[in-house]
Short mmCIF file of C-alpha atoms in Angstrom, two decimals:
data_model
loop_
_atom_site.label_atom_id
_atom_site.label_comp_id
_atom_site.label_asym_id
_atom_site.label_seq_id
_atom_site.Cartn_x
_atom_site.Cartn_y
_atom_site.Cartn_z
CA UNK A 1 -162.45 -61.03 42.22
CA UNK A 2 -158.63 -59.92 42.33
CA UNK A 3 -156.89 -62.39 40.33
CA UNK A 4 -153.54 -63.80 41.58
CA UNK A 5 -151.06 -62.09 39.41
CA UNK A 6 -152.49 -58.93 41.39
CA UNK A 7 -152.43 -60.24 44.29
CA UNK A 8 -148.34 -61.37 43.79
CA UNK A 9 -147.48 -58.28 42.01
CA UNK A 10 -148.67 -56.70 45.55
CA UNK A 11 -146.41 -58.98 47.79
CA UNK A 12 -143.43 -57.83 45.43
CA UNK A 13 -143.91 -54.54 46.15
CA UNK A 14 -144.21 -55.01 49.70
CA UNK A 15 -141.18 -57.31 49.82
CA UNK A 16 -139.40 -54.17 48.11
CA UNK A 17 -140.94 -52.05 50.61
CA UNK A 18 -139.26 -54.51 53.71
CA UNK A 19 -136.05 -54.88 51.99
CA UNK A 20 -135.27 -51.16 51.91
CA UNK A 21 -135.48 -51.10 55.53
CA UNK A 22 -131.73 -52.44 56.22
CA UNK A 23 -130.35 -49.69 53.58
CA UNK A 24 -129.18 -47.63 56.01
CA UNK A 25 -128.49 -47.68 60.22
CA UNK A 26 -131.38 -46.56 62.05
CA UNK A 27 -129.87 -46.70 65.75
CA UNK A 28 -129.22 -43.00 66.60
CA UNK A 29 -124.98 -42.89 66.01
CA UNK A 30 -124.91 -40.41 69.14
CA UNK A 31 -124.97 -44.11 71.27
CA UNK A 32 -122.29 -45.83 69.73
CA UNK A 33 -119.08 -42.98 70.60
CA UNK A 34 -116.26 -44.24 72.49
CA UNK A 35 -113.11 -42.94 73.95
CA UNK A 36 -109.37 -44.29 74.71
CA UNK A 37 -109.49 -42.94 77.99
CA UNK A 38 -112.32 -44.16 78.87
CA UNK A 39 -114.47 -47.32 78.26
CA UNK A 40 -117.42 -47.30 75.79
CA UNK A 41 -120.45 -47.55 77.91
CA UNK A 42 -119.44 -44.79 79.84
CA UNK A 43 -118.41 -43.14 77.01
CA UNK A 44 -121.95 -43.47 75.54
CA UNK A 45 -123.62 -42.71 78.84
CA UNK A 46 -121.71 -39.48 79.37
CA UNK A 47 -122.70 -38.44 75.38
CA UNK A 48 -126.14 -39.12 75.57
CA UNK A 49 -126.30 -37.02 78.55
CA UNK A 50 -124.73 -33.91 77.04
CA UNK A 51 -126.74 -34.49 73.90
CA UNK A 52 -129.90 -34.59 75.97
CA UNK A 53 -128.65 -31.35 77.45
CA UNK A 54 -127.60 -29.68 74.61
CA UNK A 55 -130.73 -30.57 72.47
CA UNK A 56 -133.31 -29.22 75.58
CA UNK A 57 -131.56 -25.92 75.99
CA UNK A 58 -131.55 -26.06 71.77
CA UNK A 59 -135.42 -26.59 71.94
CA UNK A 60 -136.32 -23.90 74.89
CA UNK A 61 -134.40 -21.85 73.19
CA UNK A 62 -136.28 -22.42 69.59
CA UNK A 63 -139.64 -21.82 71.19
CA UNK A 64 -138.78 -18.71 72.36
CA UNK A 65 -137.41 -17.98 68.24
CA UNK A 66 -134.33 -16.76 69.46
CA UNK A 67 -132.45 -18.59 66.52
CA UNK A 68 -133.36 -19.93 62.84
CA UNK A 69 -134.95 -23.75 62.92
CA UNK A 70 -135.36 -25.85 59.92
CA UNK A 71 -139.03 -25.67 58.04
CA UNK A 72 -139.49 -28.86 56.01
CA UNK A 73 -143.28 -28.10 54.90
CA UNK A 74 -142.99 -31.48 52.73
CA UNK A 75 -141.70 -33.63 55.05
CA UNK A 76 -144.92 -32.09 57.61
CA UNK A 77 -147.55 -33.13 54.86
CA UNK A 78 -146.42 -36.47 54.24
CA UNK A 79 -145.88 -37.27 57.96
CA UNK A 80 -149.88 -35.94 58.32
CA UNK A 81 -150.84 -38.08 55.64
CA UNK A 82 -148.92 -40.91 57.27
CA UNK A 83 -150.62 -40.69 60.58
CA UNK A 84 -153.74 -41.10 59.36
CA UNK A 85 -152.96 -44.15 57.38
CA UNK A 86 -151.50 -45.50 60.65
CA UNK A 87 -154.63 -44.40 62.72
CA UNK A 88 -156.65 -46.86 59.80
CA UNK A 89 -153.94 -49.81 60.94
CA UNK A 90 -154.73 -49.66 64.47
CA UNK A 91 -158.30 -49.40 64.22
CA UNK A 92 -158.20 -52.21 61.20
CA UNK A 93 -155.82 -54.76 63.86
CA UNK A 94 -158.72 -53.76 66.77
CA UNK A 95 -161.50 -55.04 64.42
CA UNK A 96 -160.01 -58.14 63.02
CA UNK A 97 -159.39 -58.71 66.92
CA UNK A 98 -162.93 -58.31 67.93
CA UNK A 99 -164.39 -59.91 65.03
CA UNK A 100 -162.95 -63.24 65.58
CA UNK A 101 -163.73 -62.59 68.99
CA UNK A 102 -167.31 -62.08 68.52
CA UNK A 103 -167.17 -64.92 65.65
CA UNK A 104 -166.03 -67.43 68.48
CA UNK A 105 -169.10 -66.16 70.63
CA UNK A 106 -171.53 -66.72 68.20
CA UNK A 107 -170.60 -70.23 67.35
CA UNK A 108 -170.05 -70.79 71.28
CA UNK A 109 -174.01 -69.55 71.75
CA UNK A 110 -175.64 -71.34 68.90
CA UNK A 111 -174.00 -74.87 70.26
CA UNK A 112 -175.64 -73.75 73.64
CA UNK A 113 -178.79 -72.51 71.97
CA UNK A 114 -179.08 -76.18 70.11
CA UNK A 115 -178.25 -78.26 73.45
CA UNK A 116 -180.68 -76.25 75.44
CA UNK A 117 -182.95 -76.97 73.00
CA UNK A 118 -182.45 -80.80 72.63
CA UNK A 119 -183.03 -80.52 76.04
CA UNK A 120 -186.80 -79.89 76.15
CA UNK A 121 -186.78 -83.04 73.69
CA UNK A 122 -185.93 -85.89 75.92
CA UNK A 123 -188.04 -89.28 75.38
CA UNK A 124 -189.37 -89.73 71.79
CA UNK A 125 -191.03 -86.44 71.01
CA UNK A 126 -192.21 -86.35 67.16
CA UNK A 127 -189.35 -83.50 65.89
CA UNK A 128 -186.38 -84.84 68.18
CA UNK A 129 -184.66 -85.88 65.30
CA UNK A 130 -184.90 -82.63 64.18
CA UNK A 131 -183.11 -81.12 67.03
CA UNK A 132 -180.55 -83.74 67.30
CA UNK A 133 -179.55 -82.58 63.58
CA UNK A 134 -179.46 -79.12 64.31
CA UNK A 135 -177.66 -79.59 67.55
CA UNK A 136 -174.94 -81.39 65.63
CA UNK A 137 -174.78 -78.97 62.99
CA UNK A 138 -173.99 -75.92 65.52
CA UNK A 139 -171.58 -79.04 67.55
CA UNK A 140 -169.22 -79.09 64.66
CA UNK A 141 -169.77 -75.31 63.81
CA UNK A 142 -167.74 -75.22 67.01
CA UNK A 143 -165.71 -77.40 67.83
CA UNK A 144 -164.60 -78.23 64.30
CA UNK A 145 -164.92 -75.72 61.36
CA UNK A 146 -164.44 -72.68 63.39
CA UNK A 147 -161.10 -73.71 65.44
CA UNK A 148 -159.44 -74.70 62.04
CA UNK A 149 -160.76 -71.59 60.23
CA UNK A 150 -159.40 -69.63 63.38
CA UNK A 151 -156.01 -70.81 63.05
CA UNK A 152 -155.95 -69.90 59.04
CA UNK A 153 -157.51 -66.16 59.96
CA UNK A 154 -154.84 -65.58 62.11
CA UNK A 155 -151.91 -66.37 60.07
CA UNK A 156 -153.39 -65.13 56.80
CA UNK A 157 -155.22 -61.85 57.94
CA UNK A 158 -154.00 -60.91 61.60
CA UNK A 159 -150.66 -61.87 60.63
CA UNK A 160 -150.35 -59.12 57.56
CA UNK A 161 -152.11 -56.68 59.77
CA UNK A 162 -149.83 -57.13 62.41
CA UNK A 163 -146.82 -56.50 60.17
CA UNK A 164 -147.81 -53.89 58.77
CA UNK A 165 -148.18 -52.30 62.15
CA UNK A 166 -144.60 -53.30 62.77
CA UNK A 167 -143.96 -50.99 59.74
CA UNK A 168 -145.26 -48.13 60.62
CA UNK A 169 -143.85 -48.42 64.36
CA UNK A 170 -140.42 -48.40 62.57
CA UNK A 171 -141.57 -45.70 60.79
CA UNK A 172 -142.85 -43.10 63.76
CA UNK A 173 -139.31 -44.49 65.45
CA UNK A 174 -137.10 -42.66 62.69
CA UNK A 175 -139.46 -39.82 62.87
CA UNK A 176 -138.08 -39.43 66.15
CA UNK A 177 -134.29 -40.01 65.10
CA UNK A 178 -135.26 -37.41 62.42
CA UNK A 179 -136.20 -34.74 64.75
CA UNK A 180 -132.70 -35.17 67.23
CA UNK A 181 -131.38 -34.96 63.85
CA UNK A 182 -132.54 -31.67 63.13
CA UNK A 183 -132.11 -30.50 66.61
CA UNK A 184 -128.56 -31.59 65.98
CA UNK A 185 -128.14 -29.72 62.37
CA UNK A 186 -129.90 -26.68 63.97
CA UNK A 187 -127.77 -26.39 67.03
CA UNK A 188 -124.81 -26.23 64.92
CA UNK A 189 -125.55 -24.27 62.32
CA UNK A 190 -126.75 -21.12 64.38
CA UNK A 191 -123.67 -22.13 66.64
CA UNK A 192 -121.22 -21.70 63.70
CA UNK A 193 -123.25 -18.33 62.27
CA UNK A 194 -123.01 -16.98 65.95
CA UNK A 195 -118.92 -17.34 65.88
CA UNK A 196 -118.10 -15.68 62.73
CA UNK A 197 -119.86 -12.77 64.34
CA UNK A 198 -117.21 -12.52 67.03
CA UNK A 199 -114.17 -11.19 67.10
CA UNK A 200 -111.15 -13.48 65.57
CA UNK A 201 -108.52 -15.18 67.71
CA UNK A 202 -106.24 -18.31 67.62
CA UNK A 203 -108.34 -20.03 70.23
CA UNK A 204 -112.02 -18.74 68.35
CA UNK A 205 -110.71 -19.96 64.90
CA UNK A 206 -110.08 -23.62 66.22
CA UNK A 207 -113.34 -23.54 67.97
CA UNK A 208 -114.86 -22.46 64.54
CA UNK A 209 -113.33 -25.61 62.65
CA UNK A 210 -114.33 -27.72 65.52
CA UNK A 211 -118.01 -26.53 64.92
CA UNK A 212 -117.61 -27.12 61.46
CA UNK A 213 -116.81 -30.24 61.43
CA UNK A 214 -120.05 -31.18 63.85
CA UNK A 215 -122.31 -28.78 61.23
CA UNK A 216 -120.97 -30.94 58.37
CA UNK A 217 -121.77 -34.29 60.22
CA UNK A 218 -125.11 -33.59 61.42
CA UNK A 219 -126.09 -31.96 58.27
CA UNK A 220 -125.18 -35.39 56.72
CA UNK A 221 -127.16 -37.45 59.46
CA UNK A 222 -130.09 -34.89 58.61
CA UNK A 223 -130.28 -35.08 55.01
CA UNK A 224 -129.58 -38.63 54.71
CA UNK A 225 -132.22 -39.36 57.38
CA UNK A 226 -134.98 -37.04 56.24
CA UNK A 227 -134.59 -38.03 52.63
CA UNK A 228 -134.65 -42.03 52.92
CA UNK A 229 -137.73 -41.33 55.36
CA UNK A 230 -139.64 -38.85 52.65
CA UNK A 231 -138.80 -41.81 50.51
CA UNK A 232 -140.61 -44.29 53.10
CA UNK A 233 -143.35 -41.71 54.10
CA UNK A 234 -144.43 -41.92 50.29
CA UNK A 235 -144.09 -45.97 50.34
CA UNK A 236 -147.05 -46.46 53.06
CA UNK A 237 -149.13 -44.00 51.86
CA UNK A 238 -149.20 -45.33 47.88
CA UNK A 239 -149.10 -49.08 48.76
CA UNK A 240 -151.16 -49.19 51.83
CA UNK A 241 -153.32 -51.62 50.06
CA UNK A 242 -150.79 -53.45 48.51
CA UNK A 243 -149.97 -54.72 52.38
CA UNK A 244 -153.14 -55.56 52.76
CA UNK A 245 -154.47 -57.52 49.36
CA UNK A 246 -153.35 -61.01 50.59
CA UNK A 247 -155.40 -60.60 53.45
CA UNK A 248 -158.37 -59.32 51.68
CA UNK A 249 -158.17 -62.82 49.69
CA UNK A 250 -158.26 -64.87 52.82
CA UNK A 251 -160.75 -62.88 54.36
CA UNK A 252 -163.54 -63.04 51.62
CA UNK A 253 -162.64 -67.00 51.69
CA UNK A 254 -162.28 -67.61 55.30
CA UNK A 255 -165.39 -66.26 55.27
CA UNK A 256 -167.35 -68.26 52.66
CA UNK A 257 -165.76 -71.40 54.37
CA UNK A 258 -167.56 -70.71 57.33
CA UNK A 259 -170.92 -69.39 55.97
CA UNK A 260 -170.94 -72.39 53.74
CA UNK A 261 -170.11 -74.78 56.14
CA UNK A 262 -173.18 -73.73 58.53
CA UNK A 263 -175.12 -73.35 55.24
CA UNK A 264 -175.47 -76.87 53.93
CA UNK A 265 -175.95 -78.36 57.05
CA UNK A 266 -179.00 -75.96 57.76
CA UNK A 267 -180.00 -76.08 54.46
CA UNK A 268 -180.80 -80.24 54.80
CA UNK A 269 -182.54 -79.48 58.45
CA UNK A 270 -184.95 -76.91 56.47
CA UNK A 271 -185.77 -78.87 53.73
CA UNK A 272 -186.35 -81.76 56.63
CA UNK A 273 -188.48 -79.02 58.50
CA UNK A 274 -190.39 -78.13 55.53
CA UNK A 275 -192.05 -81.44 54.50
CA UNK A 276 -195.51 -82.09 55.19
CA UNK A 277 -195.05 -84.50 57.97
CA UNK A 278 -192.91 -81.61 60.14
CA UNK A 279 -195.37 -78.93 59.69
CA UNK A 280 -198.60 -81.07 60.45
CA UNK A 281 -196.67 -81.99 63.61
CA UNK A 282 -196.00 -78.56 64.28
CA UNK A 283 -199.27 -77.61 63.96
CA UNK A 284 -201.21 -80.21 65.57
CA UNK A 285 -198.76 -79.69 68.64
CA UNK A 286 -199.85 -76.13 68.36
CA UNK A 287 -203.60 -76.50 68.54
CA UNK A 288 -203.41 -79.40 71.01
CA UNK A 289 -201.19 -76.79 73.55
CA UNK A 290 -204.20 -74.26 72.82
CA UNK A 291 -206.64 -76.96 74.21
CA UNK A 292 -204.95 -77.76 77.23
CA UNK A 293 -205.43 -74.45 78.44
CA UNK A 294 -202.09 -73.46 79.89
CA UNK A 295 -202.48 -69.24 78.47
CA UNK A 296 -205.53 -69.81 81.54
CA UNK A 297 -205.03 -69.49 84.85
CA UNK A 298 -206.21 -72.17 87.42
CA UNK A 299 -208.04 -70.15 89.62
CA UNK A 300 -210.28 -69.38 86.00
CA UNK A 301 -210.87 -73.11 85.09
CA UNK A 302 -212.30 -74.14 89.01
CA UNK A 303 -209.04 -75.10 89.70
CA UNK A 304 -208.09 -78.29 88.13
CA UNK A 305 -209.10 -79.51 84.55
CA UNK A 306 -212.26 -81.34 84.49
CA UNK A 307 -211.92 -85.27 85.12
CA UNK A 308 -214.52 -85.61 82.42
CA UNK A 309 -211.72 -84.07 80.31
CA UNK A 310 -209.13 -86.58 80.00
CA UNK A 311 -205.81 -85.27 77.79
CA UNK A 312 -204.87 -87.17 74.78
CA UNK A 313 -203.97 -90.43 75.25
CA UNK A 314 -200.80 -91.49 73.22
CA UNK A 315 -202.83 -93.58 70.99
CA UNK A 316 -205.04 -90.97 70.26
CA UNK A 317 -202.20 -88.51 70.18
CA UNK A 318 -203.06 -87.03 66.53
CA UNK A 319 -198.61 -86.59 66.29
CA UNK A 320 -197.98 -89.82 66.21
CA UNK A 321 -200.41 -90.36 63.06
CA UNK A 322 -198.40 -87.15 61.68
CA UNK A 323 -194.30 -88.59 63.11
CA UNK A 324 -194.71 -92.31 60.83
CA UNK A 325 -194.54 -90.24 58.06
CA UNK A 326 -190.46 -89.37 58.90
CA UNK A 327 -189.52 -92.53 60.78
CA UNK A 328 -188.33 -93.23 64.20
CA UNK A 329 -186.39 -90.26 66.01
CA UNK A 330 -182.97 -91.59 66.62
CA UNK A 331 -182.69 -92.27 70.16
CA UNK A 332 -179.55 -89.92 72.17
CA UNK A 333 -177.11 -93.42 72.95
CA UNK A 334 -177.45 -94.39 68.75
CA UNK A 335 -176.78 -90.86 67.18
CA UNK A 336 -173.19 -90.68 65.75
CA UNK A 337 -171.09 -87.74 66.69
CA UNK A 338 -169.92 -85.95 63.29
CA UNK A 339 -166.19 -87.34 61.60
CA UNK A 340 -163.96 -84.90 62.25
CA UNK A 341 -162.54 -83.11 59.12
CA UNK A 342 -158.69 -84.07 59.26
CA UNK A 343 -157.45 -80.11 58.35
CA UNK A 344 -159.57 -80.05 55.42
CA UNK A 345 -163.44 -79.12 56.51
CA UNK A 346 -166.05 -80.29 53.50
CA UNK A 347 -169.51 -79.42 54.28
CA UNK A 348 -170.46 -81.58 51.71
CA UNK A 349 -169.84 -84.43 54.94
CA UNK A 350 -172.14 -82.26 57.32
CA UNK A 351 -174.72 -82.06 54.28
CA UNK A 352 -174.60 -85.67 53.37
CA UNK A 353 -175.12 -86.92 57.47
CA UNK A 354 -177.87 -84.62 57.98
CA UNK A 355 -179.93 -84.66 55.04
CA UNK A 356 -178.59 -86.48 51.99
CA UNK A 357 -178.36 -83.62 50.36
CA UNK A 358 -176.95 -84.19 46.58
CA UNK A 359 -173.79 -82.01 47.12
CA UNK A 360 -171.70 -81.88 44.00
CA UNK A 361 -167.16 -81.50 44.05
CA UNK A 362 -167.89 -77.91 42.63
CA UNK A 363 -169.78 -76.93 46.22
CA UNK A 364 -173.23 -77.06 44.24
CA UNK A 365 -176.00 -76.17 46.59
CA UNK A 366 -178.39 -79.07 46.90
CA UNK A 367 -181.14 -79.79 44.67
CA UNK A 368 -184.26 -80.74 45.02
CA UNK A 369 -185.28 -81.05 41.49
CA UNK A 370 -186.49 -77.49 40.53
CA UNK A 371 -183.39 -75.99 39.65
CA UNK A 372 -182.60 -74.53 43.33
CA UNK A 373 -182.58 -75.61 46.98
CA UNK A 374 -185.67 -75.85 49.09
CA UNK A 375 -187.71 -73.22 50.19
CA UNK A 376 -187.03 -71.23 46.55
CA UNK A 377 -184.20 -69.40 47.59
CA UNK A 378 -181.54 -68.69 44.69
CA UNK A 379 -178.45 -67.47 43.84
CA UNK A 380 -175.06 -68.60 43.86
#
């Protein structure tokens, strides 16, 4: 697994990453003119309107190629590259969203799934301890380990993924300063190209340094802009995963948490379910449903069983022979609800109440004295 040194040496670079972004002004300068004649928000107002204006007639006129625009094939290919690493954000956010979603649903219909069964066990049927344990297991599945576990998903996974997508607005933002920017620079510099073509006069040569002095500024907004965003454009699209490795960590174990929490409580209801005295239960009920003929039809036995007949009687009732072998069933007013977990979930607790399972501090899965847990399954 990543170790942590990789996993800090990826926040540094992201810090890096978020500190650059107050290096220079990214509010567009055209709204922040004023005047001494007049005050600054209409100032502003009036500016922004004649840069709207200037920049449209500037862009009809470009797509018509009636002057030179700027070509920055670089700056196109990173900007492409970007935009697909920003398509992979949005679709990564929409995921974690739904899968927490769907998470929640699934714990929400296996608690329903185990009360609906308990259900059909009301009185003192043979298994009903059985389904009281694994209605408590799915019980605090809910209402315990997966509220706490939804809290920590949120600020450890959605929260990185959600910044990041804060990045990469700030990002397609600039882009758009960038191009009013080069609007700007263009406007200008075919403007200043078109009056040294004319013919020289006092009032032409102070409308020349006037235009100079707007080419030099907006060819300094331009270049300053479109080189700090190359800069950035080549930022998300190296460390993209370094945004994302902290999240990765909690994600695999946010996940295990969960999985292992539902795990060792099912774990000591199977090896309950597995012992001799469940499945002889299970398969006497089985063979004494067969014989009282409910797969038949009334109208096919005469219709009504034959008096001659009788069904089992509970003392010949060949379950309760099978049941003395696992105790009395717990009736529904003694069962104890499940401690809650106090911010720190150990399923060794769920384990322990439900099938005193030998749980180890490592998170050893429980033994039953072959080297494994019941049922042969291995691994890890």
């Amino acid at each position: 697994s990543p170790s942590p040194q990789l996993a800090a040496l990826s926040c540094e670079v992201v810090s890096k990453m978020s500190d650059s972004e107050g290096d220079y002004d990214t509010r567009d300068q055209d709204s922040v003119q004023s005047s001494a004649t007049a005050g600054p928000n209409t100032k502003s107002f009036m500016y922004k309107m004649k840069s709207i204006k200037r920049r449209t007639i500037h862009t009809l006129k470009g797509t018509a190629n009636k002057f030179e625009k700027t070509n920055d094939q670089e700056y196109d290919m990173l900007y492409n590259k970007f935009m697909e690493v920003d398509a992979r954000t949005e679709k990564l956010a929409r995921c974690l969203d739904e899968y927490i979603k769907a998470q929640e649903t699934f714990v929400r219909l296996g608690k329903d799934l185990a009360d609906t069964m308990l259900e059909f066990y009301e009185g003192d049927p043979p298994l009903r301890s059985l389904a009281i344990a694994f209605q408590e297991t799915q019980k605090q599945l809910q209402q315990e380990v997966h509220p706490a576990l939804a809290t920590q998903w949120s600020e450890q996974v959605g929260t990185p993924a959600q910044r990041m997508l804060e990045r990469f607005k700030a990002i397609k933002e600039d882009n758009g300063r960038r191009a009013r920017y080069m609007i700007d620079y263009d406007y200008y510099r075919n403007k200043a190209s078109r009056l040294e073509e004319e013919p020289k006069t006092d009032k032409l040569i102070q409308r020349i340094k006037k235009c100079d002095a707007n080419l030099q500024s907006s060819s300094t907004k331009y270049q300053k802009m479109n080189e700090r965003l190359c800069a950035r454009l080549r930022l998300a699209d190296e460390h993209k995963a370094a945004m994302l490795d902290s999240a990765l960590l909690a994600m695999v174990n946010l996940q295990k948490n969960l999985f292992q929490a539902g795990t060792y409580g099912l774990l000591a209801i199977h090896r309950n379910s597995q012992e001799s005295g469940s499945q002889e239960i299970a398969r006497n009920s089985a063979a004494m449903v067969q014989q009282l003929g409910f797969d038949e039809p009334l109208w096919m036995q005469g219709g009504s069983p034959r008096s001659e007949d009788p069904l089992p009687s509970a003392r010949s009732d060949p379950l309760h022979s099978a049941r003395s072998d696992l105790g009395p069933s717990p009736r529904p007013d003694v069962a104890t609800p499940l401690p809650p977990d106090s911010g720190n979930f150990q399923p060794q607790n769920l384990a322990n109440r439900l099938g005193g399972m030998s749980v180890t501090e490592g998170g050893t899965m429980p033994n039953d004295g072959a080297g494994g847990p019941p049922g042969g399954w291995g691994g890890p």
